[in-house]
Coordinates of C-alpha atoms and ligand atoms in Angstrom, one line a residue:
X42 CA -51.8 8.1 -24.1
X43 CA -54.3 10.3 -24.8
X44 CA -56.0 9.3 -28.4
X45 CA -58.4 11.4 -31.1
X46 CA -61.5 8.4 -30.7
X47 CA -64.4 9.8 -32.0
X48 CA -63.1 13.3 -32.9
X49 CA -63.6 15.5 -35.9
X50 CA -60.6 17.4 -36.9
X51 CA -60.5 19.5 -39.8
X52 CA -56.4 20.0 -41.3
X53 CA -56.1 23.6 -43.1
X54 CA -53.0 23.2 -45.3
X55 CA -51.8 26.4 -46.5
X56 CA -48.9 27.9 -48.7
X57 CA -45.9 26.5 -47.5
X58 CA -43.9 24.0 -48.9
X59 CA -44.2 21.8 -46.0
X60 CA -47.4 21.2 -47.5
X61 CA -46.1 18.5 -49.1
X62 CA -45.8 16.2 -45.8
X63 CA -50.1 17.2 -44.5
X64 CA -50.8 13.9 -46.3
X65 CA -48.8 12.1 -43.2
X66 CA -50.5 14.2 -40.6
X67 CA -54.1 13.2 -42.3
X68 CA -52.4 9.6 -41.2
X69 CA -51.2 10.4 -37.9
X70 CA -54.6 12.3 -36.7
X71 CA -56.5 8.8 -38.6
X72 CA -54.0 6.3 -36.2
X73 CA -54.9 8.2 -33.3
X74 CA -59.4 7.6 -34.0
X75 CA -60.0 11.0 -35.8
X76 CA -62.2 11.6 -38.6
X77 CA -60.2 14.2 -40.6
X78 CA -61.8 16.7 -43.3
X79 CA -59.2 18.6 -45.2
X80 CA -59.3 22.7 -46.0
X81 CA -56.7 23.3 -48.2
X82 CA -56.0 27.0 -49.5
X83 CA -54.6 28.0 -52.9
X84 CA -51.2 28.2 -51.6
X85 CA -51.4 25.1 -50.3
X86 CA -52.6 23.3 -53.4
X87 CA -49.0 24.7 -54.7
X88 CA -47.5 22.0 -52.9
X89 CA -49.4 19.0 -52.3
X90 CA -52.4 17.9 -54.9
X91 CA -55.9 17.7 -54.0
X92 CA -56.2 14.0 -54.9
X93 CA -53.5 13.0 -52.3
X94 CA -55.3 14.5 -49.3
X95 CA -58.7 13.4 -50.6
X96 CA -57.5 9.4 -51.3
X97 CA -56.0 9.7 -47.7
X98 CA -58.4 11.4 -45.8
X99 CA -61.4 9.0 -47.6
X100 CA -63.2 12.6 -47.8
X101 CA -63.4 15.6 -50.5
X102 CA -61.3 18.3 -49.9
X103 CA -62.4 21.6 -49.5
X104 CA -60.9 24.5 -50.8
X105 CA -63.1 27.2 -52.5
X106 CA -65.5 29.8 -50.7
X107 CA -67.4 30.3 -53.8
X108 CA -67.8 26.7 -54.9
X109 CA -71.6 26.6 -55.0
X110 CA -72.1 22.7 -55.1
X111 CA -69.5 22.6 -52.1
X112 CA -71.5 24.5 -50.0
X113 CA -75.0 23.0 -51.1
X114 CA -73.0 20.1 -49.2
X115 CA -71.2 21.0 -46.7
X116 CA -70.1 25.0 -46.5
X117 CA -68.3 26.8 -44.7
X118 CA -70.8 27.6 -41.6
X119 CA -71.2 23.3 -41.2
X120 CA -67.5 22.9 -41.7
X121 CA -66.9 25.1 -38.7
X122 CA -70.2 23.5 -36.0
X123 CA -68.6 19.7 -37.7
X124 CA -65.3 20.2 -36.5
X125 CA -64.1 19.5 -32.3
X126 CA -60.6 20.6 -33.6
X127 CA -59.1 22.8 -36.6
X128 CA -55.6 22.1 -36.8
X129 CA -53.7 24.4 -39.6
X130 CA -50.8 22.4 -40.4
X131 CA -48.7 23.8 -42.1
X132 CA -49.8 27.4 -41.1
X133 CA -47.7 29.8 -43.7
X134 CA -46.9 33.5 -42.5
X135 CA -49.7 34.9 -44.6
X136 CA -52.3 32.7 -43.1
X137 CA -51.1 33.6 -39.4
X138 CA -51.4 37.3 -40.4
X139 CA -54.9 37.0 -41.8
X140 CA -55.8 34.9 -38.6
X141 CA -54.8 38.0 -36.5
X142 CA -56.6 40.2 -38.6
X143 CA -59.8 38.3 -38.6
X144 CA -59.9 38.1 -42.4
X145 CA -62.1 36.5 -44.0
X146 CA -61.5 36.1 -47.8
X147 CA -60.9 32.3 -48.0
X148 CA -62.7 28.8 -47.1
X149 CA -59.9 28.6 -44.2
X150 CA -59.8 31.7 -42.7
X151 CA -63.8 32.2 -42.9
X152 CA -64.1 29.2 -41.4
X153 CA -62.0 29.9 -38.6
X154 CA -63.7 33.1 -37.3
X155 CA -67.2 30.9 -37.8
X156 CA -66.2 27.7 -35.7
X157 CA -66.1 27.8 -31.5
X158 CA -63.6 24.1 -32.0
X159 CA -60.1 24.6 -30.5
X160 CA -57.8 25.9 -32.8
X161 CA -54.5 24.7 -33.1
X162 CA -51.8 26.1 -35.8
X163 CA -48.3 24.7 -36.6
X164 CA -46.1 27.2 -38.2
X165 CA -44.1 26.5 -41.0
X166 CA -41.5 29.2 -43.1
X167 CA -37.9 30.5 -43.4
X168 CA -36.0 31.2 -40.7
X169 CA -35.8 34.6 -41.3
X170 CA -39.9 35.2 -41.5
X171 CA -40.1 33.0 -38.7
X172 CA -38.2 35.4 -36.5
X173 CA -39.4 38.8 -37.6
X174 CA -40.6 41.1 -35.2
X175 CA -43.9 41.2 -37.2
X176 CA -44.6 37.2 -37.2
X177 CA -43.8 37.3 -33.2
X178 CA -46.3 40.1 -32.4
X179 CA -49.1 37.9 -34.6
X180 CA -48.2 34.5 -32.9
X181 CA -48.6 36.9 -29.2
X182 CA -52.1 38.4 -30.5
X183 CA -53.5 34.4 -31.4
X184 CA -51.8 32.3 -28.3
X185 CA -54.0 35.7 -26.5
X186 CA -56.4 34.3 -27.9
X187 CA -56.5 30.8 -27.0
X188 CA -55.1 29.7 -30.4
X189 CA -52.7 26.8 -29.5
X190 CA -49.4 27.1 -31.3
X191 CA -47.3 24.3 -31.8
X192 CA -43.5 25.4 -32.0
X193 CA -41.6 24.7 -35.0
X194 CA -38.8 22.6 -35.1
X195 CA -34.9 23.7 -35.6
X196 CA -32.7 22.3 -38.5
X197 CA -32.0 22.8 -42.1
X198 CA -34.7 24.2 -44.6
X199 CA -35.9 23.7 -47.8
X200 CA -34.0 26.7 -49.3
X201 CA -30.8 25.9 -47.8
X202 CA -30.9 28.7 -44.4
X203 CA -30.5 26.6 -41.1
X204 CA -32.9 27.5 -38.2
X205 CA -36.1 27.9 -36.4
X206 CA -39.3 27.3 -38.9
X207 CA -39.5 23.8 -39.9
X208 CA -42.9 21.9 -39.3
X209 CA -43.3 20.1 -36.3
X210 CA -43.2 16.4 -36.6
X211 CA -46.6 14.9 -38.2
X212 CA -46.8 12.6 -34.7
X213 CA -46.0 15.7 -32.6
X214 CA -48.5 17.5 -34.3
X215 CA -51.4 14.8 -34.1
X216 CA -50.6 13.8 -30.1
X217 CA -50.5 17.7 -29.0
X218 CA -54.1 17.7 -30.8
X219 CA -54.8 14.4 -28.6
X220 CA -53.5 16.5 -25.4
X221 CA -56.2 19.1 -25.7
X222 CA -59.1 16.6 -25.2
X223 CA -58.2 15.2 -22.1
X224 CA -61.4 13.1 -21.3
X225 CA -61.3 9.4 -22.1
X226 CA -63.7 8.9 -19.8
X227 CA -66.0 6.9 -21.1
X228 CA -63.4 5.2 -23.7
X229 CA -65.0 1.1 -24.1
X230 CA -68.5 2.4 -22.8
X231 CA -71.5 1.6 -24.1
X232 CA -74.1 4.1 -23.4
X233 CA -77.8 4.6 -24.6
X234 CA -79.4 7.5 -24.1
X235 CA -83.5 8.1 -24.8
X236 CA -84.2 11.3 -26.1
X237 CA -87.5 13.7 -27.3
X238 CA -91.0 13.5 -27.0
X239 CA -93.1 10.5 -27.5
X240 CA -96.0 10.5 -29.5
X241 CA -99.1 8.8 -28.7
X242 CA -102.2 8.6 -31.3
X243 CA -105.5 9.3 -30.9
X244 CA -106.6 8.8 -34.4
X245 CA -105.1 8.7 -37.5
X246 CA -104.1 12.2 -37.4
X247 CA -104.4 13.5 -34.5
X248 CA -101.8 12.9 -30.9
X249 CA -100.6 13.2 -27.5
X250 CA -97.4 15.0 -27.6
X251 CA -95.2 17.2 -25.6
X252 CA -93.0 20.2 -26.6
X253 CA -89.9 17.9 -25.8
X254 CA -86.8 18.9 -28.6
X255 CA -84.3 16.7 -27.7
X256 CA -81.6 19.4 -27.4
X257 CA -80.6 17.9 -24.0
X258 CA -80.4 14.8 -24.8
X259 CA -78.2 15.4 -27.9
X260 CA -76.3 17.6 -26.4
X261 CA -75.3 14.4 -23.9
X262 CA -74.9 11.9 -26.7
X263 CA -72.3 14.3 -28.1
X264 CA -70.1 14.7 -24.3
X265 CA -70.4 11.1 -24.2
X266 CA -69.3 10.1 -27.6
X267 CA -66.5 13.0 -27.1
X268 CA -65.8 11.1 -23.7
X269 CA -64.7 7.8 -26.2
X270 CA -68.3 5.9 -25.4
X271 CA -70.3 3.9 -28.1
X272 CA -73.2 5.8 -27.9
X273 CA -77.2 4.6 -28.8
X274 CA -79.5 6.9 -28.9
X275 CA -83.5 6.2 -29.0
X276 CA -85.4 8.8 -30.8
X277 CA -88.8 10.5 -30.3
X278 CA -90.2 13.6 -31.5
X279 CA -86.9 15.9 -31.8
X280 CA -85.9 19.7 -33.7
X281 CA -82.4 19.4 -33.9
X282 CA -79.7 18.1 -36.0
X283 CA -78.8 14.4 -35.2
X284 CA -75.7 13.7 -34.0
X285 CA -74.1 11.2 -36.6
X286 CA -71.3 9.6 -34.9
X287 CA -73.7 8.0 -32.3
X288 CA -76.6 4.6 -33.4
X289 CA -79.7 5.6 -34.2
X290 CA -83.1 4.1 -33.7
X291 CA -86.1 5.8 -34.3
X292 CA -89.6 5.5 -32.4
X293 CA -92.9 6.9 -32.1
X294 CA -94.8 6.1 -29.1
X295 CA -93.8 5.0 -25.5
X296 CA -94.6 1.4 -24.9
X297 CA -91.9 1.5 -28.8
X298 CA -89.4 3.1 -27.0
X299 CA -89.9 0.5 -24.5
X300 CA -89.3 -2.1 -26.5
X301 CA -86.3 -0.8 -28.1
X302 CA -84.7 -0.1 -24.6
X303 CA -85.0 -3.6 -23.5
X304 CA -83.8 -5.0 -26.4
X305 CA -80.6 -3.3 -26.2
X306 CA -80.1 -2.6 -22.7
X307 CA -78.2 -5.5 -21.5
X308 CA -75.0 -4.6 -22.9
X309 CA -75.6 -1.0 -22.3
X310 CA -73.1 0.8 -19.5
X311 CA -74.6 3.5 -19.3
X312 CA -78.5 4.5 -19.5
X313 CA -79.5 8.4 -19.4
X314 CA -83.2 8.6 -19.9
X315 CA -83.6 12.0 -21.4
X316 CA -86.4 12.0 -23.0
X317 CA -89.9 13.0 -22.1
X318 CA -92.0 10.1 -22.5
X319 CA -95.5 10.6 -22.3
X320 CA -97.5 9.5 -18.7
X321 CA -100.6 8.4 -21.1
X322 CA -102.5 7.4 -24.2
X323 CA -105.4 6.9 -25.5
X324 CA -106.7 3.7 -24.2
X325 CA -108.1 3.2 -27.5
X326 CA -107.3 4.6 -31.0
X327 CA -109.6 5.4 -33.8
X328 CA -108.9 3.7 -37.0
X329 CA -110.6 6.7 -38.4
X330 CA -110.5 9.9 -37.9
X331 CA -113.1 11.2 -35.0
X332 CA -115.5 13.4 -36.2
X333 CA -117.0 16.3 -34.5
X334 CA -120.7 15.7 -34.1
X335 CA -121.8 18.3 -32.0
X336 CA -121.3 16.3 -28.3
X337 CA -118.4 16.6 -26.3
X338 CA -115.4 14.1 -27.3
X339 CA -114.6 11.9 -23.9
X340 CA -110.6 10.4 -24.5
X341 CA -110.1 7.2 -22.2
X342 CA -106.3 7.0 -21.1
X343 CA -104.2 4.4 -19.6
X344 CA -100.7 5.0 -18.3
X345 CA -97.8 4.3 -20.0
X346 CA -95.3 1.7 -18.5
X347 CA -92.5 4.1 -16.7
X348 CA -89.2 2.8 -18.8
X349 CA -86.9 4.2 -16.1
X350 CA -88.5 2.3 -13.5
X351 CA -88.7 -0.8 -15.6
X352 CA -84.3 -0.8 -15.9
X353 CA -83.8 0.1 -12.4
X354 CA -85.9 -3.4 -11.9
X355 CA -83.4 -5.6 -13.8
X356 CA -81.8 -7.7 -12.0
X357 CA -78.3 -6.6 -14.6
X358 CA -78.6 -3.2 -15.2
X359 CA -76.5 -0.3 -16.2
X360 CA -76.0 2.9 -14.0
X361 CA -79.3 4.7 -15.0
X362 CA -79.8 8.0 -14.6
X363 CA -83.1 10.1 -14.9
X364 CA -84.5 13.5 -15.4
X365 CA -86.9 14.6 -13.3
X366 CA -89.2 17.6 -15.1
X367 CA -90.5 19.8 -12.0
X368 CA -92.6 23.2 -11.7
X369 CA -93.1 23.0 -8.3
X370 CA -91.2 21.9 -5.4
X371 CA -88.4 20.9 -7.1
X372 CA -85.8 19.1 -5.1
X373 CA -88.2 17.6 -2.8
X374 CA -90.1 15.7 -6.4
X375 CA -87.0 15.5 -7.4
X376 CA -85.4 13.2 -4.5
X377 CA -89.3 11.7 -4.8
X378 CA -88.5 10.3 -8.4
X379 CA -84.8 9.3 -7.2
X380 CA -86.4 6.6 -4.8
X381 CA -89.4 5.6 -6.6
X382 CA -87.3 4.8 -9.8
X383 CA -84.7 3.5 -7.9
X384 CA -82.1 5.1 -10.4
X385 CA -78.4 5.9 -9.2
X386 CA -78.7 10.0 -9.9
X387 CA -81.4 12.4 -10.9
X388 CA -81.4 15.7 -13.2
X389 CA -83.9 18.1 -12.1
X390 CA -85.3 20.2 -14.7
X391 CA -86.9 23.4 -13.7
X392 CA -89.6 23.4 -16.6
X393 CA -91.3 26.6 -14.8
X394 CA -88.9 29.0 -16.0
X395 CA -89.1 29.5 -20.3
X396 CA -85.7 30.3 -21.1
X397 CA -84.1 27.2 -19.1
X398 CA -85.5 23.7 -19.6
X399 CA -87.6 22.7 -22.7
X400 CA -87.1 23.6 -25.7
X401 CA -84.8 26.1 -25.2
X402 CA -81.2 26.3 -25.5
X403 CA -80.2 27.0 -22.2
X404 CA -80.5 24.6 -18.8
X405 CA -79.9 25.1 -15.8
X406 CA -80.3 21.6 -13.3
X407 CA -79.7 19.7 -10.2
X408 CA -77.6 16.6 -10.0
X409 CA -79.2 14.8 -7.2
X410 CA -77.9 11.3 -5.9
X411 CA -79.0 9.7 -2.4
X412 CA -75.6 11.8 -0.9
X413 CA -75.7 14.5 -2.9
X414 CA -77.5 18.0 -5.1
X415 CA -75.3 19.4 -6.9
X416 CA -76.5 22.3 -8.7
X417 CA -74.9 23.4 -12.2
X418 CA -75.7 27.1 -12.9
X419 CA -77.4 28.3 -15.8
X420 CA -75.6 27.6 -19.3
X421 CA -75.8 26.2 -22.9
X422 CA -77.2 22.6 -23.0
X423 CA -73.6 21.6 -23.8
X424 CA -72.2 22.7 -21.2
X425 CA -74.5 21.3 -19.1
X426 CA -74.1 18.4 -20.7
X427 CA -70.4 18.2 -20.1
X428 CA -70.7 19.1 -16.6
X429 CA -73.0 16.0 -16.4
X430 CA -71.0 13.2 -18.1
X431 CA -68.0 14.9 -15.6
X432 CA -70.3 14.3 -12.7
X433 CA -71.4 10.7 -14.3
X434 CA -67.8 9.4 -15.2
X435 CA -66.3 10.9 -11.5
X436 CA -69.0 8.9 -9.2
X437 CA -69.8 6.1 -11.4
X438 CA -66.4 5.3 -14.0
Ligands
CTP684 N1 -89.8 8.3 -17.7 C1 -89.8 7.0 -18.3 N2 -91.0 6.4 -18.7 C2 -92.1 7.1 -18.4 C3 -92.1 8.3 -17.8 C4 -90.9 8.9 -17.5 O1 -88.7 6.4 -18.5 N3 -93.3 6.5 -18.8 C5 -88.5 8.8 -17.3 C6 -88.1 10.1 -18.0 O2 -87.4 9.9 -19.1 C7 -87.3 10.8 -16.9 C8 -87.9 10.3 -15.6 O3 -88.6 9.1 -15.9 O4 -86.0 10.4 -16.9 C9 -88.9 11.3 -15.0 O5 -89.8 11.8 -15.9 P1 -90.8 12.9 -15.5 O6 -91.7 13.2 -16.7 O7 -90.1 14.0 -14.9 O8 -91.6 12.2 -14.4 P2 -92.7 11.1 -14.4 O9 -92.1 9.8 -13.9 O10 -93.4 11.0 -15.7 O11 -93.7 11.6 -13.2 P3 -94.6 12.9 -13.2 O12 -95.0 13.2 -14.6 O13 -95.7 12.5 -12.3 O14 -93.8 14.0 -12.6

């Protein structure tokens, strides 16, 4: 059976009186691992209180556009990047028809257009509306879309007509969302991923750093924990939002990130060393800050231990897998790195190129193993990252 683990679904309730049953799909989505949010629209709030979806859901509910404090916390624009899933449940006939129209004059709608989640809607209404020329043309122009549709059930209604419009079942509702995320792949893992720069003093304000974001590496911890895996993530120097379903350990410098590898990576699965650790550091660092006398300033460096290389020795390891950061002769330093570290796969990283690689949003790599390089073409970092963990979960879960 497929299950929500680790997914963030977000339940629009609107006007329809089978409103009154969204508390139960807040429970279904819950038994099947989601985290659930709730949207609910001023129709909606008609038929089933605030209070009951918030108690049940163990987070506020969201309703107003307009509410300032709501969207000092979380607004509209997060609601739609938080969400993997927006499931409108019940979906009245006036919220299909403002779907189709791309309207945006409520929290639901707006966030709707904002969000690139699946969408899922579960229609709920008379009979009648339910099979008026009008309603099927708007159900064509979203399913066109890629807006899933989950049918409505047939029976006796609220006001009395028997037919077509009744919500689908709660549990329907919750395993047809469960459907549409078909990778488990990594369900019981444990994977730790190391991720952004490290930073290596010279003094007590000055480093050693690199331009290292940690987009990639986020972008992975967030496949993997969508993939069902535990995730741990070690932390340099990063840019971006933290991902905050995955454990978090913060570091500065190398031989720290060391440390908090090893001390975690027995139990580990899975080890995808991301981030860009630096080569060197000063061999010695200034208590005080250095001050510019007029003579040239001489730094002394000694290498940092290689971490990859370091788990590849273990006698228990996970399967580790490496990046390889290359401006010249790429696959040939690439396969270079795959035997010196000893890891099971390699991810070359064109860093030559400035809109691929570093810093940017866009990657394009190489998956390298001892049999195979596989490349995957140019894309967001989370599609990459997607492609990866498929590559990782097919040859080694
Ligand atoms: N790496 C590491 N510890 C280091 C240096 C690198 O774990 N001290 C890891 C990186 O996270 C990456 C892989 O080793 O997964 C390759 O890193 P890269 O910077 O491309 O290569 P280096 O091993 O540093 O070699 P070079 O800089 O000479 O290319």
């Amino acid at each position: 059976m497929n299950t929500l683990t680790n997914k963030r679904v977000l339940l629009g309730v609107s006007g329809s009186i089978a409103a009154y049953k969204s508390p139960d799909i807040v429970r279904r989505l819950q038994d099947l691992g989601a985290e659930v949010r709730v949207i609910v629209t001023d129709g909606g709030k008609e038929f089933v209180s605030e209070r009951s979806l918030q108690t049940i859901s163990k987070n506020k509910v969201h309703s107003n556009l307009w509410d300032k404090e709501a969207e000092l916390a979380m607004g509209h624009i997060e609601l739609a990047k938080w969400s993997d899933i927006v499931i409108i449940a019940p979906a009245s006939a006036n919220t299909i028809a403002k779907l189709c129209h791309g309207r945006a004059d409520d929290l639901l709608s707006t966030v709707i257009l904002a969000t690139d989640a699946k969408v899922m809607l579960a229609p709920s209404m008379n009979q009648q509306m339910y099979a008026s020329k009008a309603m099927k043309d708007n159900l064509k122009i979203l399913l066109k879309r890629g807006i899933v549709i989950i049918e409505p059930g047939f029976g006796e209604q609220a006001c009395g007509d028997v037919g077509e419009g009744r919500l689908a079942e709660a549990l329907d509702i919750a395993n047809q969302a469960a459907d549409l995320f078909t990778s488990t792949s990594l369900s019981g893992k444990k994977v730790l991923i190391t991720l952004g720069g490290t930073i290596e003093a010279i003094d007590p304000v000055r480093y050693i750093s690199n331009h290292s974001s940690g987009k990639m590496g986020m972008a992975l911890a967030h496949q993997c924990i969508q993939a069902g895996a535990k995730t741990t993530l070690i932390i340099g120097s990063i840019s971006i939002d933290i991902e905050k379903r995955a454990e978090v350990i913060h570091i500065v410098s190398a031989d720290e990130m060391y440390e908090a590898v090893m001390k975690r990576i027995e139990s580990q699965d899975l080890f995808i060393c991301c981030a860009a650790v630096a080569d060197f550091r000063p061999k010695n660092v200034s208590h005080n800050k250095i001050k510019k006398n007029n003579s040239p300033v001489t730094i002394e460096l000694t290498e940092n231990k290689d971490i990859l290389a370091s788990v590849c020795q273990l006698s228990k390891r996970p399967i580790c897998i490496g990046f390889a950061a290359e401006s010249e002769n790429f696959i040939v330093n690439a396969r270079a790195k795959l035997e010196s570290k000893a890891c099971e796969a390699i991810i070359l990283n064109d860093i030559s190129q400035s809109e691929i690689g570093l810093n940017s949003d866009k990657n394009e790599v190489h998956f390298i193993t001892k049999e195979h390089c596989e490349k995957i073409e140019k894309n967001s970092k989370q599609i990459i990252a997607e492609k990866i963990i498929e590559k990782i979960t097919n040859y080694y879960f």
